[in-house]
Short mmCIF file of C-alpha atoms and ligand atoms in Angstrom, two decimals:
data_model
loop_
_atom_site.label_atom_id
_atom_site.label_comp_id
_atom_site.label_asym_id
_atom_site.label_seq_id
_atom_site.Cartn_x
_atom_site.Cartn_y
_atom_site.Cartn_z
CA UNK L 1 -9.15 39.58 -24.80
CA UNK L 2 -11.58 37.85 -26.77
CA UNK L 3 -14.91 38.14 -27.22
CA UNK L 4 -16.85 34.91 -26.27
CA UNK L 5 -18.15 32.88 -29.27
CA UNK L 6 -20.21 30.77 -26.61
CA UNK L 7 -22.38 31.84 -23.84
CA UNK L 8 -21.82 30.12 -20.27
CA UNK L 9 -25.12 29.24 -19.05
CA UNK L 10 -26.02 28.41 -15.07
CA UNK L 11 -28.17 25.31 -14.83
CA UNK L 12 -30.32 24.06 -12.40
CA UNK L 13 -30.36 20.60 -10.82
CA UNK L 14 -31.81 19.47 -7.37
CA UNK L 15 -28.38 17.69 -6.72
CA UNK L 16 -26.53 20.44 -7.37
CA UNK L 17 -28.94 22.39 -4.94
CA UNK L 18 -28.28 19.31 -2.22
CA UNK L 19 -24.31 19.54 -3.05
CA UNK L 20 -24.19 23.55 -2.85
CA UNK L 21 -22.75 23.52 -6.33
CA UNK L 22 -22.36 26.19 -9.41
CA UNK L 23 -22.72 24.10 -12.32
CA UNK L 24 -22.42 26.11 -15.82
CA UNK L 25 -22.16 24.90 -19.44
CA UNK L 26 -19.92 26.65 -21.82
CA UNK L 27 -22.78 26.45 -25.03
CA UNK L 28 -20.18 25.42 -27.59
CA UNK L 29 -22.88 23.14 -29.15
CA UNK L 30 -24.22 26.44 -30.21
CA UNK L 31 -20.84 27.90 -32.21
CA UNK L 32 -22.15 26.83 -35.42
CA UNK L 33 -25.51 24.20 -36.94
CA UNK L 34 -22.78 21.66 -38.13
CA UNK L 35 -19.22 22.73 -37.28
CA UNK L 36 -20.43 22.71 -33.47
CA UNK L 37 -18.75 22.30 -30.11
CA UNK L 38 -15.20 21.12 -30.01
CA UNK L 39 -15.30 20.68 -33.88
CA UNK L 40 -15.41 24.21 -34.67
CA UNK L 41 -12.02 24.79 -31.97
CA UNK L 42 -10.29 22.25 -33.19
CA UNK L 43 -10.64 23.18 -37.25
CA UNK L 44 -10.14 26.83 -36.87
CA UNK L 45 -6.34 26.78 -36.95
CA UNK L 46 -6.38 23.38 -39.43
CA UNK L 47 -8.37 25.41 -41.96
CA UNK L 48 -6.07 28.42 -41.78
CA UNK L 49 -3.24 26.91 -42.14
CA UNK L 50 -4.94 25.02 -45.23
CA UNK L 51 -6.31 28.02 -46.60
CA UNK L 52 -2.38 29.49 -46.74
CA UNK L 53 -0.94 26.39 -48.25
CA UNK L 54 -0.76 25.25 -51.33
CA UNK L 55 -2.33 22.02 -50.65
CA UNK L 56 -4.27 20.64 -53.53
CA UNK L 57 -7.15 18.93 -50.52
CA UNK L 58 -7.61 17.83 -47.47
CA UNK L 59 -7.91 14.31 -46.12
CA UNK L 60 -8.88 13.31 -42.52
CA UNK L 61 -9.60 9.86 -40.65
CA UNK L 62 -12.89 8.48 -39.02
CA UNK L 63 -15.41 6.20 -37.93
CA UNK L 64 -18.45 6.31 -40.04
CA UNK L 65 -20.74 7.69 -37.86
CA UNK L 66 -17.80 10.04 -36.65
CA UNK L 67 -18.39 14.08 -35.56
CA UNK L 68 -14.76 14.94 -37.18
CA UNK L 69 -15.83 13.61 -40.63
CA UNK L 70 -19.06 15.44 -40.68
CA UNK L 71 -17.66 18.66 -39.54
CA UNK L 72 -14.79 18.56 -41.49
CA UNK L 73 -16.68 18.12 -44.94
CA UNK L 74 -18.89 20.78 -43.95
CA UNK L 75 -15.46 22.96 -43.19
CA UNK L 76 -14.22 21.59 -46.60
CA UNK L 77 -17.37 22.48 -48.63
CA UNK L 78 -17.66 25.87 -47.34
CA UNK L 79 -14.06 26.70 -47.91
CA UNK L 80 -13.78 24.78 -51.48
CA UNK L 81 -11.71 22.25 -50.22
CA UNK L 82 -11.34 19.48 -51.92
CA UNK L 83 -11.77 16.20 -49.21
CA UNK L 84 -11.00 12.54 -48.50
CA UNK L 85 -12.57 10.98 -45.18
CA UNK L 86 -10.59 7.47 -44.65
CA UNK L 87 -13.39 6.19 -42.80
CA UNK L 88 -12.91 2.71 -40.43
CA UNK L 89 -15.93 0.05 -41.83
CA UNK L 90 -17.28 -0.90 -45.21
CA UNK L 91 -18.84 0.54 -48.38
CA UNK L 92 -21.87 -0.02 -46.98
CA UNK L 93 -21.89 2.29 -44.51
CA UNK L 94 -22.03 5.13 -47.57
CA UNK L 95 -25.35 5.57 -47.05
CA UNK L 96 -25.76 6.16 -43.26
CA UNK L 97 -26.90 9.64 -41.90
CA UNK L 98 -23.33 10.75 -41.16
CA UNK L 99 -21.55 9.90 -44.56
CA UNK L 100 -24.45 10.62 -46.45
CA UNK L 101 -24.33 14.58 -45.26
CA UNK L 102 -20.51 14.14 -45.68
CA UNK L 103 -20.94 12.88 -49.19
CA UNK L 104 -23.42 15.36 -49.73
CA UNK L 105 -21.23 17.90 -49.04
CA UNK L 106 -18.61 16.51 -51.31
CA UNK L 107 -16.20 14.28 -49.38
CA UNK L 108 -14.69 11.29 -51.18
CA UNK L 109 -14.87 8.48 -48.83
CA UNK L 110 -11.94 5.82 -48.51
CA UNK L 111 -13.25 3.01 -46.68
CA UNK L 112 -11.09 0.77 -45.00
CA UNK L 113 -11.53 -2.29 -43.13
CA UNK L 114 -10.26 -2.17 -39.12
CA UNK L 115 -7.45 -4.07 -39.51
CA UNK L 116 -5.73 -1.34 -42.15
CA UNK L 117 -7.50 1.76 -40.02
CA UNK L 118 -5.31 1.00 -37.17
CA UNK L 119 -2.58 1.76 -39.09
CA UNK L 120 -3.65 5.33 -38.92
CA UNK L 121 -0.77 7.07 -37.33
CA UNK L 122 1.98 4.41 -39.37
CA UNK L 123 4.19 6.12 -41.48
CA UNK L 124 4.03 3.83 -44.15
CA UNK L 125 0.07 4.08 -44.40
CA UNK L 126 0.64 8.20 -44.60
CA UNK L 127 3.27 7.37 -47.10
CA UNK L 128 0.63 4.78 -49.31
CA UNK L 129 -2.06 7.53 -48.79
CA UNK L 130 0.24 10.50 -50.28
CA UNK L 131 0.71 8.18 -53.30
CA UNK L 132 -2.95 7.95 -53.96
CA UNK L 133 -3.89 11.71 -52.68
CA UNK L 134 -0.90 13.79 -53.46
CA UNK L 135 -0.52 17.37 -52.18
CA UNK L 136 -3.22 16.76 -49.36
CA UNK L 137 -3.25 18.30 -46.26
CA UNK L 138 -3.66 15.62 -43.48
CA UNK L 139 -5.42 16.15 -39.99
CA UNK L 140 -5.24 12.97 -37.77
CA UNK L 141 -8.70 11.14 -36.46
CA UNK L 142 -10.44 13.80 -34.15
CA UNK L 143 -8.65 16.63 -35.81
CA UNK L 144 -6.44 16.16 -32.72
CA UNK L 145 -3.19 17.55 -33.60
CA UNK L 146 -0.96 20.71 -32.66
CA UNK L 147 -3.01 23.30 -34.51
CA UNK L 148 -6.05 22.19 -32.36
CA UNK L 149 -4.53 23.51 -29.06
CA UNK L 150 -4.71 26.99 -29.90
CA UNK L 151 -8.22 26.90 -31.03
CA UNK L 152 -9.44 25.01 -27.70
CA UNK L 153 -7.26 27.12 -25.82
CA UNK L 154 -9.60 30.22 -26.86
CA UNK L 155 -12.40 28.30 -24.48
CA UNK L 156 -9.80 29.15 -21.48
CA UNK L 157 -9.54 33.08 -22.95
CA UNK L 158 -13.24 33.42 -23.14
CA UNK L 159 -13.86 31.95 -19.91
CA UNK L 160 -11.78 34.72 -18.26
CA UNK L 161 -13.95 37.33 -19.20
CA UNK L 162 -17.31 35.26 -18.28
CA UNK L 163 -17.30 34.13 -14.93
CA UNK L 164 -14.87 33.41 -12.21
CA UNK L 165 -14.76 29.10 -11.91
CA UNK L 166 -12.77 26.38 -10.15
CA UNK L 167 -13.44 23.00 -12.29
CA UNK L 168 -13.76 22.55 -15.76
CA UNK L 169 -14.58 19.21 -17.49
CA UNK L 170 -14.54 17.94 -20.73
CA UNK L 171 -15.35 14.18 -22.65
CA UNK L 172 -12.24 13.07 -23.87
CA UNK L 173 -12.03 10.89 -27.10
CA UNK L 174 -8.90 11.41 -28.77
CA UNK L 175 -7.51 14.15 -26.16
CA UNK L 176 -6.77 16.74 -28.40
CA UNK L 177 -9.67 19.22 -26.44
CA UNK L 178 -8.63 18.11 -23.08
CA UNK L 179 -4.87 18.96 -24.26
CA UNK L 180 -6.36 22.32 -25.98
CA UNK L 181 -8.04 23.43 -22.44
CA UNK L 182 -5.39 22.78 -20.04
CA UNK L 183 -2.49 24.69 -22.19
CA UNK L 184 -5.38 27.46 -22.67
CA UNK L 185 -5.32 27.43 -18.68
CA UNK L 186 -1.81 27.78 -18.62
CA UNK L 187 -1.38 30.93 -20.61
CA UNK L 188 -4.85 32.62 -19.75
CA UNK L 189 -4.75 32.16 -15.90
CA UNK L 190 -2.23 32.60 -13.25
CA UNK L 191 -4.36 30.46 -10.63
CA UNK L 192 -4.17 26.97 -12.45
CA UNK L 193 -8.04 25.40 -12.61
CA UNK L 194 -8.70 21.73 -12.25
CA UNK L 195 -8.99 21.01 -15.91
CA UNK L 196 -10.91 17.27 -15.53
CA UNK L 197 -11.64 14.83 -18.59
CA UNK L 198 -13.98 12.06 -19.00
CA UNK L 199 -12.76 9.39 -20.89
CA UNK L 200 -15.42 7.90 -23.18
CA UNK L 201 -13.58 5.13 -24.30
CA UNK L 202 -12.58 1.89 -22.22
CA UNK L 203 -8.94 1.52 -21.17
CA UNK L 204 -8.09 4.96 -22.09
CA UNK L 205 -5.43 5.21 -19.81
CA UNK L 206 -2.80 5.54 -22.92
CA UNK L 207 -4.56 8.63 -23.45
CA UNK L 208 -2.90 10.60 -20.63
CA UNK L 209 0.46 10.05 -22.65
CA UNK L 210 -1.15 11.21 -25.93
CA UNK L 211 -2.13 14.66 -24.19
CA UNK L 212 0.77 15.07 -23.10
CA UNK L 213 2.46 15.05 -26.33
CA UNK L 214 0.06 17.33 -27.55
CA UNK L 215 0.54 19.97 -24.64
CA UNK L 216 2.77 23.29 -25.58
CA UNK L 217 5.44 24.16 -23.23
CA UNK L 218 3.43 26.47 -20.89
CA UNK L 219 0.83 23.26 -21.15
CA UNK L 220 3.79 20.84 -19.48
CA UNK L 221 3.77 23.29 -16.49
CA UNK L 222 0.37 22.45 -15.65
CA UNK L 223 -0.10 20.11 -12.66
CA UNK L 224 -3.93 20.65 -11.88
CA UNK L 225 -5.56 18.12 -14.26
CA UNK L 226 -6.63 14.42 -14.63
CA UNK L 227 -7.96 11.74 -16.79
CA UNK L 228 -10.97 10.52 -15.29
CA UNK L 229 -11.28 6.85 -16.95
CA UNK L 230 -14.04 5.07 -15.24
CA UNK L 231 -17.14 6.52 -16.58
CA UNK L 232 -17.21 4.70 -20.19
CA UNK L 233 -20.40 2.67 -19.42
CA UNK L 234 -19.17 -0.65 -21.51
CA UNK L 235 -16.80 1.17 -23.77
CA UNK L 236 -16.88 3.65 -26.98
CA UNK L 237 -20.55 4.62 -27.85
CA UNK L 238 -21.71 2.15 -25.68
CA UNK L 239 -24.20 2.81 -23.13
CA UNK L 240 -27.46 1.28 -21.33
CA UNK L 241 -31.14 2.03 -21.40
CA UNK L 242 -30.57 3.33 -18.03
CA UNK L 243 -27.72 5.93 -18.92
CA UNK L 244 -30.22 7.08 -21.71
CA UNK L 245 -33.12 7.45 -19.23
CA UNK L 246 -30.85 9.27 -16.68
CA UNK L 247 -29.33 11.56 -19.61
CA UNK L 248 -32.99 12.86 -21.37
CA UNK L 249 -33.60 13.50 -17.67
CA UNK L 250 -31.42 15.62 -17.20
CA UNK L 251 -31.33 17.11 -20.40
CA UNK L 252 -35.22 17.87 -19.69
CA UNK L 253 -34.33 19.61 -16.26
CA UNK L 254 -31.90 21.52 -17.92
CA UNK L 255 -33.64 22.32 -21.64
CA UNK L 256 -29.67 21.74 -22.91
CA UNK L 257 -29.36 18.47 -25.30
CA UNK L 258 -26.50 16.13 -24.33
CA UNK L 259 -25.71 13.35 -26.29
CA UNK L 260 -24.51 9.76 -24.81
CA UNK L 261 -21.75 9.34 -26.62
CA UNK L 262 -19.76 12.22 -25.42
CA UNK L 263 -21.72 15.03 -23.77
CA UNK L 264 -23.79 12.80 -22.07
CA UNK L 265 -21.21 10.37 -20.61
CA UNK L 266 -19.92 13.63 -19.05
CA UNK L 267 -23.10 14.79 -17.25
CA UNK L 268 -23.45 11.14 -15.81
CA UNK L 269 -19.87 10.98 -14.77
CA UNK L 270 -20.54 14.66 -13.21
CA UNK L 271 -23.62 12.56 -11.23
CA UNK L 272 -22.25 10.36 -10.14
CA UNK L 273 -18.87 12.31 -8.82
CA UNK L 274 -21.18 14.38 -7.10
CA UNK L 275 -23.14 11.92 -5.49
CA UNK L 276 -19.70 10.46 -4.43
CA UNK L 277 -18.81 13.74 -2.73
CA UNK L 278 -15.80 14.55 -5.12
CA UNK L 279 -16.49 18.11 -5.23
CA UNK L 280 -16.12 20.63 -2.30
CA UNK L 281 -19.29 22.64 -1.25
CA UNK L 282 -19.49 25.69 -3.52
CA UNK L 283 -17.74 24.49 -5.94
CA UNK L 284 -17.81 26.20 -9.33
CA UNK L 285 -17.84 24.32 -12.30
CA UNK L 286 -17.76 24.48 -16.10
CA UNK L 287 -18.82 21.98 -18.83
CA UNK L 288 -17.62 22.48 -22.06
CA UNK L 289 -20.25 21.30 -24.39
CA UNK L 290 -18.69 19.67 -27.10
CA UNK L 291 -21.38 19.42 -29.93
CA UNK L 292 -22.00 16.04 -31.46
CA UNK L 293 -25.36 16.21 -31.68
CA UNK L 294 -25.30 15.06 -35.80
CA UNK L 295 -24.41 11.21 -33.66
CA UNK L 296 -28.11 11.31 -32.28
CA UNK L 297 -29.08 10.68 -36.68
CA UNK L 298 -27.14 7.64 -36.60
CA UNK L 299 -28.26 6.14 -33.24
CA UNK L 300 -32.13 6.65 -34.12
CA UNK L 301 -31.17 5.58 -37.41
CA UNK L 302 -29.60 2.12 -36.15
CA UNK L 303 -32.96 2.04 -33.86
CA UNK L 304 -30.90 2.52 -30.75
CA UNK L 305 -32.15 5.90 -29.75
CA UNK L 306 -36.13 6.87 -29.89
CA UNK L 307 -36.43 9.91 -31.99
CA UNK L 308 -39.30 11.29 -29.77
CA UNK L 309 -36.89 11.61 -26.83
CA UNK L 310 -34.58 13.84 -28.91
CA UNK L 311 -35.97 17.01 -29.54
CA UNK L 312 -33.33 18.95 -31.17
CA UNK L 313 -32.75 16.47 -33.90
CA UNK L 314 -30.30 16.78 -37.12
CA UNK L 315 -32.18 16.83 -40.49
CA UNK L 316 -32.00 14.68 -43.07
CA UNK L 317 -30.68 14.95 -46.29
CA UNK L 318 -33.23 15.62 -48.72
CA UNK L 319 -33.42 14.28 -51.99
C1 PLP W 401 -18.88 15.66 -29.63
C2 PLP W 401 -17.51 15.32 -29.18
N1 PLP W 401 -17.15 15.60 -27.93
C3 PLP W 401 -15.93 15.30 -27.46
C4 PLP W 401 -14.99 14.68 -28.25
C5 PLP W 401 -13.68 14.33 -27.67
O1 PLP W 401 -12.70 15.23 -28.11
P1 PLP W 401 -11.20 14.77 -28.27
O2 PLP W 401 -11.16 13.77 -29.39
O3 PLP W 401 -10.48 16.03 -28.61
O4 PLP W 401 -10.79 14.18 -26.99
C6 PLP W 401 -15.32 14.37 -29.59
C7 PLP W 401 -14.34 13.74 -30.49
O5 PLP W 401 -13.58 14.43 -31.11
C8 PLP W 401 -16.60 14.70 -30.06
O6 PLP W 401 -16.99 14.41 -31.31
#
């Protein structure tokens, strides 16, 4: 059995008082300072694998203000890994908080305008990328790929030896975590938990076929989880002055930082579900905190977040 990486914390929340519910956070925000949360799970098989190889680098897909990128040049620079982020947006964006740790720390950004980014998963844009970056090791947008599932599945080992639970939720961007926990459940647990996901993007409904074709064999034989896509307030990173409010509420009541492009999209879905009387008295549930808290440098940055409402803030990049 594993040890746990992350603690599970209980937190405390007058509706969860009202609603008779056990409401714990698996602390994966605090795995590492910059490889945090579902970053860290998702890159620990990648960089293995890498590490074995004879690859010459490493190149990975993102938006620029993306968690993946940032994490994986960390990953890269602490490994000597030589890295190419194909980011979505232009040149410009070079020097924003995100790209500007992620150049710091030695990635080579391609930039590429939308139109060519969603050609991400085409075959002949891999093939035109290998030309240019030969004998690179490539990890899809998100990191979301096969070698993520065992990492995530770990969350569903640890678990076992932490507390007994009947729910566990997750944001969802790309799937690959929400993929990672319910095969985890499958091998690690006879009883199968509800494994729920948020979606964080708008018509994600596509996404239940992409975790599908990420889940493992024993993952196909799970039948207790759902894609939850409602709760996207407006769409990716999108959210209202309201959502923010209600978010740095909670994460004042709880002293546990959740962000609102992920983390915190979760916690107001798990509100509002609540308040909708989704969950049975007594219910036991787990929220896997997925990290992202590098986003909050961007969203001050662009002016849409308040810096004095974000306590644990990212630093910058000094000079
Ligand atoms: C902080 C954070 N939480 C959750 C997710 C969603 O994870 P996934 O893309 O595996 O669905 C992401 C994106 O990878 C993320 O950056």
């Amino acid at each position: 059995m594993h040890k746990p990486l992350s603690i599970l914390q209980k937190i405390k929340h007058p509706l969860f008082e009202k609603y008779n519910l056990d409401v714990r956070v698996k602390r994966d925000d605090l795995l590492h300072d910059i490889i945090s949360g579902n970053k860290w799970r998702k890159l620990k098989y990648n960089l293995a694998q890498l590490k074995k190889s004879n690859y010459q680098g490493a190149l990975t897909f993102g938006g620029s203000y993306s968690n993946h990128i940032h994490a994986f040049a960390y990953a890269c620079k602490q490994e000597n890994i030589p890295c190419i982020g194909v980011i979505r947006g232009e040149s410009d964006y070079a020097n924003n908080f995100t790209l500007t740790w992620a150049r710091h720390w030695g990635m080579q950004c391609h930039f590429v305008d939308r139109k060519t980014y969603r050609r991400r998963f085409e075959t002949n844009f891999i093939d035109e990328l290998k030309e240019i970056y030969p004998q690179h090791f490539i990890i899809p947008e998100g990191g979301s790929n096969s070698l993520a599932i065992p990492g995530v599945a770990e969350v569903l080992t640890e678990l076992q030896s932490q507390a007994d639970f009947d729910t566990l939720i997750t944001p969802v961007g790309s799937g690959g975590t929400l993929a990672g926990l319910i095969c985890g459940d499958s091998v690690a647990n006879s009883k199968q938990h509800k494994i729920l996901g948020i979606a964080v993007l708008k018509q994600a409904e596509y996404l239940i076929d992409e975790v599908k074709c990420l889940l493992t064999p024993e993952g196909l034989t799970h039948k207790n989880w759902e894609l939850l896509t409602r709760f996207h307030r407006g769409g990716y990173g999108k959210f209202s002055a309201a959502d923010v409010e209600r978010i740095i509420a909670f994460n004042e009541q709880t002293g546990i930082t959740f962000e609102p492009v992920y983390s915190g999209k979760m916690i107001l879905a798990l509100l509002d579900l609540i308040s909708q009387g989704y969950f049975k008295p007594y219910e036991r549930i787990v929220l896997l905190h997925t990290g992202g808290l590098q986003g909050l440098g961007g969203m001050i940055e662009q002016g849409r977040l308040s810096a004095k409402d974000w306590p644990s803030l990212p630093n910058t990049v000094e000079d």
